[in-house]
mmCIF file of C-alpha atoms in Angstrom:
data_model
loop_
_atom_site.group_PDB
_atom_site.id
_atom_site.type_symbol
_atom_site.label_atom_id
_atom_site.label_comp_id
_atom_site.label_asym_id
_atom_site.label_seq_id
_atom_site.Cartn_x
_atom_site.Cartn_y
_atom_site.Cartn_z
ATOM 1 C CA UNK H 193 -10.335 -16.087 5.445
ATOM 2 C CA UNK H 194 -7.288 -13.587 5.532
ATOM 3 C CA UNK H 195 -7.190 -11.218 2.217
ATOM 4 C CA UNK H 196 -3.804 -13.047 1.794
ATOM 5 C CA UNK H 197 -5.486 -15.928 1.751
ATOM 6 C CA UNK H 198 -8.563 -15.131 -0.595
ATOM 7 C CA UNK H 199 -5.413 -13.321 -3.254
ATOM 8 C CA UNK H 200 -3.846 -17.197 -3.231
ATOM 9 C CA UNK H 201 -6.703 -19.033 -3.902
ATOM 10 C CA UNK H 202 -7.264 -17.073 -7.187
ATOM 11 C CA UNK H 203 -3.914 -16.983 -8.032
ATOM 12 C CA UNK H 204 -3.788 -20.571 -7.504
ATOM 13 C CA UNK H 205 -6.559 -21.163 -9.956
ATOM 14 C CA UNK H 206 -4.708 -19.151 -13.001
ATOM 15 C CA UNK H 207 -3.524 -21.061 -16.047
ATOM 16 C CA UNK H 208 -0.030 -21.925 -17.263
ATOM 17 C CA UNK H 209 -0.368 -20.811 -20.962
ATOM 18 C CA UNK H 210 3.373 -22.299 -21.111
ATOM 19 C CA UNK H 211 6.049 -24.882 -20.281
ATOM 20 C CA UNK H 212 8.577 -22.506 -19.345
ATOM 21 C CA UNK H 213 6.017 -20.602 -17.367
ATOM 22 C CA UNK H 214 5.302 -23.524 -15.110
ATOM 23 C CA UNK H 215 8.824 -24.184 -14.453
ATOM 24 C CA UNK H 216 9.657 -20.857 -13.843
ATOM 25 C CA UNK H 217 6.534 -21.261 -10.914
ATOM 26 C CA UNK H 218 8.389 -24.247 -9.807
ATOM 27 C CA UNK H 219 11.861 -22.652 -9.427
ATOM 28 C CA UNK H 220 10.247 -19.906 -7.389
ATOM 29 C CA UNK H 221 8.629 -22.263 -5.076
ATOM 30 C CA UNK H 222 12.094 -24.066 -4.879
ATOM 31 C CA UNK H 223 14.220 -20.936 -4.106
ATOM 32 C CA UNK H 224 12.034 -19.718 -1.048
ATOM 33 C CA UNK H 225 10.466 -22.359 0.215
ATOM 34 C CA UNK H 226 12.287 -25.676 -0.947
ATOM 35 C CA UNK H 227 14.698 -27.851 0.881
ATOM 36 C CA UNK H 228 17.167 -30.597 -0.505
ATOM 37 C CA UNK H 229 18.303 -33.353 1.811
ATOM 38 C CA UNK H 230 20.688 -36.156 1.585
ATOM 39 C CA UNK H 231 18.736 -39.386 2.100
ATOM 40 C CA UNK H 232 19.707 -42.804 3.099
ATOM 41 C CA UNK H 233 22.368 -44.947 0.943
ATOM 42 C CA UNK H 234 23.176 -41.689 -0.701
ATOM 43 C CA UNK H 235 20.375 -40.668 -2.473
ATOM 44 C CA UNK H 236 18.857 -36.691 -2.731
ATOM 45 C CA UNK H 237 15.517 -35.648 -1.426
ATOM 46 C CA UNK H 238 13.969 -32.465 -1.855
ATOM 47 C CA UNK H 239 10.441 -30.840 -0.786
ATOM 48 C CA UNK H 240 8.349 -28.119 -0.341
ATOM 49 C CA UNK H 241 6.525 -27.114 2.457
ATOM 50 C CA UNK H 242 3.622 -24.566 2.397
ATOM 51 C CA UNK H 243 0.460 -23.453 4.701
ATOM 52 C CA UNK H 244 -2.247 -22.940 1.451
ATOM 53 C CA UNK H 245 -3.197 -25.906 0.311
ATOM 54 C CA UNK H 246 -4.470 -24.581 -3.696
ATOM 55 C CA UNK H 247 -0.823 -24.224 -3.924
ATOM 56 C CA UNK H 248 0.037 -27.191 -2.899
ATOM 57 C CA UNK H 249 -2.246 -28.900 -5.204
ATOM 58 C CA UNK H 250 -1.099 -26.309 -7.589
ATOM 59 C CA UNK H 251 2.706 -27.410 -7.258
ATOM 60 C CA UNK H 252 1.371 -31.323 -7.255
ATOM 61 C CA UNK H 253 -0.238 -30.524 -10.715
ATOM 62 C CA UNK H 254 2.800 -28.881 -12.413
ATOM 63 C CA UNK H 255 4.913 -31.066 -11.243
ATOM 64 C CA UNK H 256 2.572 -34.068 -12.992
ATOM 65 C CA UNK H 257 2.520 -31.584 -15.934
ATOM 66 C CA UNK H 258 6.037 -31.020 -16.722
ATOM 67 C CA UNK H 259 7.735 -34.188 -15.153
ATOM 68 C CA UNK H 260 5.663 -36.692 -14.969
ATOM 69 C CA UNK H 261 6.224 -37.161 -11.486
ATOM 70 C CA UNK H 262 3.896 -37.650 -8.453
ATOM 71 C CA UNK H 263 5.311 -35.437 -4.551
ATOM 72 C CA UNK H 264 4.312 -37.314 -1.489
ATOM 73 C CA UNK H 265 1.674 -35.224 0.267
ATOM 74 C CA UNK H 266 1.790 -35.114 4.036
ATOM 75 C CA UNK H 267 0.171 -32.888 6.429
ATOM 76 C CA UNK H 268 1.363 -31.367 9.919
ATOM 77 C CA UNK H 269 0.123 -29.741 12.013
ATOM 78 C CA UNK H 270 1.574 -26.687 13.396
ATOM 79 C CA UNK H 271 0.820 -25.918 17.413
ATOM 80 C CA UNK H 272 2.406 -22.878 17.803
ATOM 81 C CA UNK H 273 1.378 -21.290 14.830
ATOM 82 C CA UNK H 274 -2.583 -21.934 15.790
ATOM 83 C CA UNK H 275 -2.971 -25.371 14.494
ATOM 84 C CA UNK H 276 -2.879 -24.261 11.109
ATOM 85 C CA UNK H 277 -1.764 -26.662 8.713
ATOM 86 C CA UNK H 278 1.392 -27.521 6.945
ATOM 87 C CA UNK H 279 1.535 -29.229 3.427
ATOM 88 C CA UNK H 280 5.007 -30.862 2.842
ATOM 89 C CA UNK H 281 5.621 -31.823 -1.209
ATOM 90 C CA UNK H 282 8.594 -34.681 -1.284
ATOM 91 C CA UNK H 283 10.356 -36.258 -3.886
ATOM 92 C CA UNK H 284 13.129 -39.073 -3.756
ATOM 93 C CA UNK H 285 16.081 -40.521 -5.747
ATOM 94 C CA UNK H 286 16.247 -39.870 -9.322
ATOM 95 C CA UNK H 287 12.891 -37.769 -9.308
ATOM 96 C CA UNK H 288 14.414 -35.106 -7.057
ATOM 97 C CA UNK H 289 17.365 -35.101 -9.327
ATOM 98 C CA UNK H 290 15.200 -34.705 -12.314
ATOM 99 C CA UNK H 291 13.592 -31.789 -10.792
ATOM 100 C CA UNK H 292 16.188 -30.181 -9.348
ATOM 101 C CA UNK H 293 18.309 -30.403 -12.581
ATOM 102 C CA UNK H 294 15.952 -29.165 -14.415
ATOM 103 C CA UNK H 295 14.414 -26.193 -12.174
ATOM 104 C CA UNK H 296 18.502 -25.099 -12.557
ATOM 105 C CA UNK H 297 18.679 -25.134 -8.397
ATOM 106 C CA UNK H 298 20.989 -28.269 -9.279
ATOM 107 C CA UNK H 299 24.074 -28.528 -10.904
ATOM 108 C CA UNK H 300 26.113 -31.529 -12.583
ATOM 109 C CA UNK H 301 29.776 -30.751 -13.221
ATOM 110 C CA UNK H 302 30.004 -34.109 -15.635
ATOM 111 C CA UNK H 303 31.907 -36.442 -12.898
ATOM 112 C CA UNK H 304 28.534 -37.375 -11.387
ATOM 113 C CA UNK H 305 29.147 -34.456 -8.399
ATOM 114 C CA UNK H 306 26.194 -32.141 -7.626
ATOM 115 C CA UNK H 307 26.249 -28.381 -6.643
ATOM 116 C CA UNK H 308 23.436 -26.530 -5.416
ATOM 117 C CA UNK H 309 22.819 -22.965 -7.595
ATOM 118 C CA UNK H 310 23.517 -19.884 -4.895
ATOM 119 C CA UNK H 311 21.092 -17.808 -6.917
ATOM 120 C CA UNK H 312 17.657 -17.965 -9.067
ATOM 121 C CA UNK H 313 18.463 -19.581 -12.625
ATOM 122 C CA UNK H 314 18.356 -17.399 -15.503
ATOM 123 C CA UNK H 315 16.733 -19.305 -17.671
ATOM 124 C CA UNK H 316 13.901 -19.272 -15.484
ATOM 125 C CA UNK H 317 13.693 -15.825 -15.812
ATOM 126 C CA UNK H 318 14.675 -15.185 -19.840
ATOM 127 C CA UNK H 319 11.280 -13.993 -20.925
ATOM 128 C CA UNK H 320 8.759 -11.320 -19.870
ATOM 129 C CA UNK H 321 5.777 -14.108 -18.944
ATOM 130 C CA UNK H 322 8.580 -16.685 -16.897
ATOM 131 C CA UNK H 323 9.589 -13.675 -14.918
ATOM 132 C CA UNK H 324 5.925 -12.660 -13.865
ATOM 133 C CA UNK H 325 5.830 -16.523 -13.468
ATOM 134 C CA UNK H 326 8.119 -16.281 -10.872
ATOM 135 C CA UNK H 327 6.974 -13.273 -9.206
ATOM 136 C CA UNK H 328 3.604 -15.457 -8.716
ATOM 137 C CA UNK H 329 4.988 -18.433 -7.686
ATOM 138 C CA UNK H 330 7.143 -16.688 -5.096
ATOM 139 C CA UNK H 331 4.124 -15.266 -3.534
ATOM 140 C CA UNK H 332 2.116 -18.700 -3.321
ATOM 141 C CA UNK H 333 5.344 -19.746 -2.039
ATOM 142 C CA UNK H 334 6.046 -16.833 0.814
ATOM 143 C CA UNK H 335 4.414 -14.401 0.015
ATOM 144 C CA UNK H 336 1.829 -12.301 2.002
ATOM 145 C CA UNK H 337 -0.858 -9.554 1.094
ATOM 146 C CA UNK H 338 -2.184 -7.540 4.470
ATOM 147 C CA UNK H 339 -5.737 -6.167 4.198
ATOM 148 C CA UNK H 340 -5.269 -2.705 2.680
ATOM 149 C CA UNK H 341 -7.783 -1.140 4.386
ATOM 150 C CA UNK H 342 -5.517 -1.636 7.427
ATOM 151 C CA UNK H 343 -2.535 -0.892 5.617
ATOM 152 C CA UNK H 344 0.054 -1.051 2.179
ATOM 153 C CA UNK H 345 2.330 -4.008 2.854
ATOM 154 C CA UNK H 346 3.001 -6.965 1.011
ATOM 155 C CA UNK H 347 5.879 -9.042 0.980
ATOM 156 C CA UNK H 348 7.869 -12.366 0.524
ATOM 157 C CA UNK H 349 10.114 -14.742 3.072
ATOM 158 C CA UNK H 350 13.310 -16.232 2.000
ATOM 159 C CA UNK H 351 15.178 -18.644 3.912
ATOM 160 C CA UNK H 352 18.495 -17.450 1.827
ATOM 161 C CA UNK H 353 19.777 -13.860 1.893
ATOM 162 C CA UNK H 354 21.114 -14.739 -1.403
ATOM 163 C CA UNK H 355 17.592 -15.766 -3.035
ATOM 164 C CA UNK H 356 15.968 -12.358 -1.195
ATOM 165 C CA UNK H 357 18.564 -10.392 -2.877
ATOM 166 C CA UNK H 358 18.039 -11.679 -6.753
ATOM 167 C CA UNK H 359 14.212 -11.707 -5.628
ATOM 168 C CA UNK H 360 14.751 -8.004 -4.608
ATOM 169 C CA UNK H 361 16.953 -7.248 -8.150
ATOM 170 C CA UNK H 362 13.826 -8.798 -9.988
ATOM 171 C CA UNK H 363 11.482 -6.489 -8.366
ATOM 172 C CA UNK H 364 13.678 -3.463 -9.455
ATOM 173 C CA UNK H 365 13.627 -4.857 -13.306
ATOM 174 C CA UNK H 366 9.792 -3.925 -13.201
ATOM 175 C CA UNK H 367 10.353 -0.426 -11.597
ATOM 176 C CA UNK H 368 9.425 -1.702 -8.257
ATOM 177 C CA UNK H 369 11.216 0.025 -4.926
ATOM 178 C CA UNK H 370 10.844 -2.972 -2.589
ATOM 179 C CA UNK H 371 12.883 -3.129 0.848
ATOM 180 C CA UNK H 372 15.012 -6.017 2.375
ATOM 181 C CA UNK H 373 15.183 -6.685 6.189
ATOM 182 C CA UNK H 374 16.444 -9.615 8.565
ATOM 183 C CA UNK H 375 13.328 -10.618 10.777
ATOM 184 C CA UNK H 376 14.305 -13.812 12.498
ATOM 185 C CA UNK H 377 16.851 -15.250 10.693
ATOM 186 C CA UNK H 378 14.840 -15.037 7.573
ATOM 187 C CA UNK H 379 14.857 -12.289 4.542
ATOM 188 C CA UNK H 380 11.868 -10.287 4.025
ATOM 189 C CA UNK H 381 11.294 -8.497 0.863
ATOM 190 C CA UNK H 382 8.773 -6.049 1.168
ATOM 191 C CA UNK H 383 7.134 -3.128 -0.581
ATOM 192 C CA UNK H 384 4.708 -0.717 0.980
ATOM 193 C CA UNK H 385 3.722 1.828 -1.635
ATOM 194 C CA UNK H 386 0.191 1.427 -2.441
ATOM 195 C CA UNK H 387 0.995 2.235 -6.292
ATOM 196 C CA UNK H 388 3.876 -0.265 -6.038
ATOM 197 C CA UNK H 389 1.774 -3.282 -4.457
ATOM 198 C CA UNK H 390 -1.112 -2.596 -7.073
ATOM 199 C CA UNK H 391 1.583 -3.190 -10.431
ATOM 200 C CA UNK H 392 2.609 -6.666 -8.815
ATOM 201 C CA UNK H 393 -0.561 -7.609 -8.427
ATOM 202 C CA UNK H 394 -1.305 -6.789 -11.948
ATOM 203 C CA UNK H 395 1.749 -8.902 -12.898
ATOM 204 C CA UNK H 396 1.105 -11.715 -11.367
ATOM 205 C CA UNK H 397 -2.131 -11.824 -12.603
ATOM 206 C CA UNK H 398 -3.739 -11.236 -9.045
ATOM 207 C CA UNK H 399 -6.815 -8.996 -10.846
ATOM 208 C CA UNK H 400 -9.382 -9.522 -8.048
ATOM 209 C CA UNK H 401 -7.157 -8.475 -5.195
ATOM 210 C CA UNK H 402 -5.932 -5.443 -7.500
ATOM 211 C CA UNK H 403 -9.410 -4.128 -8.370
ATOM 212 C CA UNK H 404 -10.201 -4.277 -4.213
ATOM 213 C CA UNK H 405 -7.143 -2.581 -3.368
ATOM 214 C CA UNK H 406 -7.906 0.364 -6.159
ATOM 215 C CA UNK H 407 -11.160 0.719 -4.752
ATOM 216 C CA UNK H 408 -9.544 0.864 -0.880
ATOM 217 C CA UNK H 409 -7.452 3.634 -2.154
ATOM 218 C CA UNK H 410 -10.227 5.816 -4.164
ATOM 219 C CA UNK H 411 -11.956 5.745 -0.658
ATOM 220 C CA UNK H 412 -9.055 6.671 1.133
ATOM 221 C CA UNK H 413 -8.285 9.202 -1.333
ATOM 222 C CA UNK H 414 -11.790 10.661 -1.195
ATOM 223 C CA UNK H 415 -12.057 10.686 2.790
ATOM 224 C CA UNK H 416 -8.976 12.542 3.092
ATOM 225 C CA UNK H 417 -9.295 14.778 0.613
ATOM 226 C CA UNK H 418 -13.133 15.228 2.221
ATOM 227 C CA UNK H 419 -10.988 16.102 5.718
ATOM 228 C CA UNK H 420 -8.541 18.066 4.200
ATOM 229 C CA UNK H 421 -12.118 20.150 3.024
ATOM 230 C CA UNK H 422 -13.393 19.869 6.276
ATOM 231 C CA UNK H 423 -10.570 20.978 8.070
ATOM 232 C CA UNK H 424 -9.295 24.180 5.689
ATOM 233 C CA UNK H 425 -13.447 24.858 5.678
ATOM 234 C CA UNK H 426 -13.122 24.805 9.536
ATOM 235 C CA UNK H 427 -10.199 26.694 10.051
ATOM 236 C CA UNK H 428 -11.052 29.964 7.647
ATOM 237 C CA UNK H 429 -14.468 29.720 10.182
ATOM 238 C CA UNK H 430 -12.284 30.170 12.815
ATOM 239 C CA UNK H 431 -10.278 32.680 11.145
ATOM 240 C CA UNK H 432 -13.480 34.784 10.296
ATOM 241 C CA UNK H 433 -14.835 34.241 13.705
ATOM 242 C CA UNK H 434 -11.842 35.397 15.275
ATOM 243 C CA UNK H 435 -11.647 38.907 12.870
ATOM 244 C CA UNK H 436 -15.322 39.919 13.204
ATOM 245 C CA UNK H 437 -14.918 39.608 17.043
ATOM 246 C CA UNK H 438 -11.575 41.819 16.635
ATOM 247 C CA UNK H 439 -13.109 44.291 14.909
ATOM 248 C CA UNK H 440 -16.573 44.257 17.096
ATOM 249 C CA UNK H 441 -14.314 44.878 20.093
ATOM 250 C CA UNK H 442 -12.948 47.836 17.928
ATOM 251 C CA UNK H 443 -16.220 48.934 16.879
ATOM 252 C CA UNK H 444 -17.502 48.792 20.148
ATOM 253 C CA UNK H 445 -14.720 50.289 22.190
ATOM 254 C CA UNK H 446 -14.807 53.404 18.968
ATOM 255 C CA UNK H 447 -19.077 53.523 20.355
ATOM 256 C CA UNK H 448 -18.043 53.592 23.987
ATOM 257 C CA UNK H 449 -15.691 56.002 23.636
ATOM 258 C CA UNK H 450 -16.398 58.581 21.520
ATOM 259 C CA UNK H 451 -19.889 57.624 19.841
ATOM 260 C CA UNK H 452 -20.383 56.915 16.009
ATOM 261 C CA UNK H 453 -20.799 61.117 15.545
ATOM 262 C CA UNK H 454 -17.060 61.672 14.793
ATOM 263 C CA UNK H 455 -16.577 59.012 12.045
ATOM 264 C CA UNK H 456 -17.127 59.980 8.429
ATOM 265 C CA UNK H 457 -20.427 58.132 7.313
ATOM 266 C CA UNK H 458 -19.072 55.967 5.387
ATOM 267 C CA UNK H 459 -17.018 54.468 8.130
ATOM 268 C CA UNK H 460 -19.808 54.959 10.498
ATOM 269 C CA UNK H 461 -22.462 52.968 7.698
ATOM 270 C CA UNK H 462 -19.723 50.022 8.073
ATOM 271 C CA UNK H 463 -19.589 49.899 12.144
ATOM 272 C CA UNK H 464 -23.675 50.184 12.434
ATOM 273 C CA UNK H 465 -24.027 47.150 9.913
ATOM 274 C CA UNK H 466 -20.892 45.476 11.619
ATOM 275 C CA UNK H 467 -22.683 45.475 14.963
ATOM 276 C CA UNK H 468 -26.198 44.692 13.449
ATOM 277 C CA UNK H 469 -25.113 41.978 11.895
ATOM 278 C CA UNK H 470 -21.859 39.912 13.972
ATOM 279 C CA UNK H 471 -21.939 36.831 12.203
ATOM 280 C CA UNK H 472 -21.674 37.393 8.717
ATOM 281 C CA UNK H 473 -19.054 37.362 6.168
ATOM 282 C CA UNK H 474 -17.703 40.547 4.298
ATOM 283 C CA UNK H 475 -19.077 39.713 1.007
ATOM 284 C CA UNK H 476 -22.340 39.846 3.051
ATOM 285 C CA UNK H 477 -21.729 42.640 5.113
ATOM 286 C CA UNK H 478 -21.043 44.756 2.084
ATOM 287 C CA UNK H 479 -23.886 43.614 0.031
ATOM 288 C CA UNK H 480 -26.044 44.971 3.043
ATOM 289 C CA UNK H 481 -24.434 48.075 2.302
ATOM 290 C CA UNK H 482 -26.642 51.235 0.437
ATOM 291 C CA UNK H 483 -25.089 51.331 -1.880
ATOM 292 C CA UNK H 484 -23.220 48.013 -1.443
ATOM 293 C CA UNK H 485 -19.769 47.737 -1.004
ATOM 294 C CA UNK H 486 -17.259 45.083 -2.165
ATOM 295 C CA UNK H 487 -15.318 42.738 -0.215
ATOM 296 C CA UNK H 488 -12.045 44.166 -0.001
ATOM 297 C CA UNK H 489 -13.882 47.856 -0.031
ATOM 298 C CA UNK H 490 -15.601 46.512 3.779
ATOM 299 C CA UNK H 491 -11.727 45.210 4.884
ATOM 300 C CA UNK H 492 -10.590 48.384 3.945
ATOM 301 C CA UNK H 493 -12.690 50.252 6.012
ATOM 302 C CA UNK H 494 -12.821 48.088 8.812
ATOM 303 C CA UNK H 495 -8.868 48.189 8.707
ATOM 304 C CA UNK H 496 -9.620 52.074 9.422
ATOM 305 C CA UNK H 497 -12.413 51.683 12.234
ATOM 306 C CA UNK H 498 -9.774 49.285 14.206
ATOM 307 C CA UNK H 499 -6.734 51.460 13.959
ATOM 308 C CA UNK H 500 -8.732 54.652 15.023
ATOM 309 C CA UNK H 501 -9.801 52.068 18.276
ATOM 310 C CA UNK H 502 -6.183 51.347 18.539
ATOM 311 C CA UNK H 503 -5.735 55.469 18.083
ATOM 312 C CA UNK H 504 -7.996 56.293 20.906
ATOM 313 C CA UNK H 505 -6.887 53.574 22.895
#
């Protein structure tokens, strides 16, 4: 099972603590994922289609709940997107219109004509709760979590640029900087941000998938930061490497030369423990020193042995 997937199924199973709540769900479902129809003799149809069956059940149950009305259920299955499953949620005649009317998607001018709404309701959005009502229904809807250990990306379909755009405005209401783009004639609303992804799922109430995605980031966060150790650790090796051999050569060339007899002693004390010992550092070297030396008291002097080399030279 996909991490999408395993996010659904507990979102699916979180309580409605209120009416408005559940329609708000409903609308959401509606807006990205619903279809209305003209039927035969002049009557409206509407339904729902979606691939994870908790939320169909889930929309079946609220629909019971705050209508009193029953979907027909039917099942497809879907070739070409590896025989997963499609669950299609129908409704007919008056109990479409019921629904519809009420969700706000449908509109009655009073002379019996009906408009379909080119935007999510307000009302299903007044309060705080409907509008992270929404946000979760739109996700059981179209929505989609990837695996965050392979990467920060969640996001939700629309069929209607309009309906992406007013999803998109919602998003930015909670502080959230999501992204729109047209991927096949569809909308996708999208946010990457780790940071981002983790307050959604906290306001949709998606708790398990939140506390796996912190933990994916505090061991991201700790094996880079472990690299970025790693790395600086390995390149100041390199860089001390690379300055004792400079100033062996010197040393060397300064022995070669013109022997150790013409330094003063307490440059000559430095190049004798320099070539004793090649490998270690300068807080070392000058601790080997009689009487020891500090750090930037050794650089100092072996500043002085390489530019008499470069003198001689």
């Amino acid at each position: 099972m996909s991490f999408s997937s395993e996010t659904k199924d507990a979102l699916a199973r979180v309580p409605v603590r209120h009416p408005e709540c559940a329609l708000a769900e409903l609308v959401a479902a509606l807006c990205l994922s619903g279809t209305v129809s003209l039927l035969g003799g002049g009557r409206m149809g509407m339904h729902v289609t979606t691939e994870h069956a908790p939320t169909a059940r889930r929309l079946i149950r609220l629909m019971g709940q705050r209508f009193g009305v029953k979907p027909e259920l039917r099942t497809q299955r879907r070739e070409r997107l590896g025989g997963r499953n499609a669950y299609r949620l129908g409704l007919a005649g008056e109990e479409a219109v019921t629904v519809l009317t009420a969700c706000g998607v449908l509109h009655c001018d009073g002379e019996g004509r009906f408009f379909l709404r080119p935007a999510i309701p307000k009302g299903a959005l007044a309060k705080g709760c409907c509008r992270r009502a929404f946000l979760r229904g739109a996700f059981l809807a179209s929505g989609s979590l990837s695996n965050p250990e392979k990467e920060y990306h969640l996001e939700f379909v629309a069929r209607d640029p309009r309906f992406g755009a007013a999803l998109n405005a919602l998003l930015a209401k909670f502080r959230l900087s999501a992204k729109m783009v047209r991927r096949k004639g569809l909308v996708v609303v999208y946010l990457k941000e780790a940071e981002n992804i983790a307050t959604l799922l906290n306001l949709i109430g998606a708790h398990g998938a939140l506390l796996t995605l912190e933990n994916v980031r505090i061991h991201k966060d700790l094996r880079n930061n472990v690299n970025r150790v790693v790395n600086c650790d390995s390149a100041n090796l390199g860089k001390t490497v690379d300055a004792a051999s400079r100033q062996i050569e010197a040393i060397e060339r300064i022995r070669d030369r013109v022997g150790f007899g013409r330094l003063p002693l307490v440059l000559r004390q430095v190049a004798e423990a320099r070539l004793e010992h090649r490998e270690v550092s300068l807080q070392e070297l000058g601790e080997l020193l009689d009487p020891p030396l500090g750090k930037s008291g050794v650089n100092h002097r072996l500043r002085r042995l390489m530019a008499y080399a470069d003198a001689i030279e």
